[in-house]
CSV table of C-alpha atoms in Angstrom, one decimal:
chain,number,residue,atom,x,y,z
A,1,MET,CA,-22.1,8.7,-19.8
A,2,LEU,CA,-22.5,5.1,-18.3
A,3,MET,CA,-19.2,3.7,-20.0
A,4,ASN,CA,-17.1,7.4,-18.3
A,5,LEU,CA,-19.2,6.8,-14.9
A,6,GLN,CA,-17.5,2.9,-15.1
A,7,SER,CA,-14.2,3.9,-16.4
A,8,LEU,CA,-13.8,6.5,-13.2
A,9,ASP,CA,-15.2,3.8,-10.4
A,10,ILE,CA,-11.5,1.3,-12.0
A,11,GLN,CA,-9.4,4.5,-11.9
A,12,SER,CA,-10.7,5.1,-8.1
A,13,TYR,CA,-10.4,1.3,-7.4
A,14,TYR,CA,-6.9,1.0,-8.8
A,15,ILE,CA,-5.8,3.8,-7.2
A,16,ASN,CA,-7.7,2.8,-3.8
A,17,ILE,CA,-5.3,-1.0,-5.1
A,18,HIS,CA,-1.8,1.2,-5.0
A,19,GLN,CA,-2.7,3.4,-1.8
A,20,PHE,CA,-3.3,-0.2,-0.3
A,21,ILE,CA,-0.1,-1.9,-1.7
A,22,LYS,CA,1.9,1.3,-0.7
A,23,ILE,CA,0.8,1.0,2.8
A,24,LYS,CA,1.4,-2.4,3.6
A,25,GLU,CA,5.3,-1.6,2.1
A,26,VAL,CA,6.0,0.7,4.4
A,27,VAL,CA,4.1,-1.2,7.4
A,28,PHE,CA,5.8,-4.0,6.5
A,29,GLY,CA,9.3,-2.1,5.7
A,30,MET,CA,9.5,-0.3,9.2
A,31,PHE,CA,8.8,-3.2,10.7
A,32,PHE,CA,11.6,-5.4,9.6
A,33,PHE,CA,13.1,-2.2,10.3
A,34,SER,CA,12.4,-2.6,13.6
A,35,ARG,CA,13.3,-6.4,13.8
A,36,GLN,CA,17.1,-5.9,12.0
A,37,SER,CA,17.5,-3.0,14.7
A,38,TYR,CA,16.2,-4.9,17.6
A,39,THR,CA,18.5,-8.7,16.7
A,40,THR,CA,21.4,-6.4,16.6
A,41,ARG,CA,20.9,-4.8,19.4
A,42,SER,CA,20.7,-8.2,22.0
C-alpha cells in the first residue's frame, strides 16, 4: 500500500513537471513569435 501510494505521488509529480514545461514552451513560443512579427513590422 505504501509503495503504491509513493509511486502514485511520483507519477503526479512528473505529470505536473510535464504540464509546467508545456506551459513554459507555449508562453515562450508566443512571446518569441510576437517579438518576431513585431520586429518584422517595424
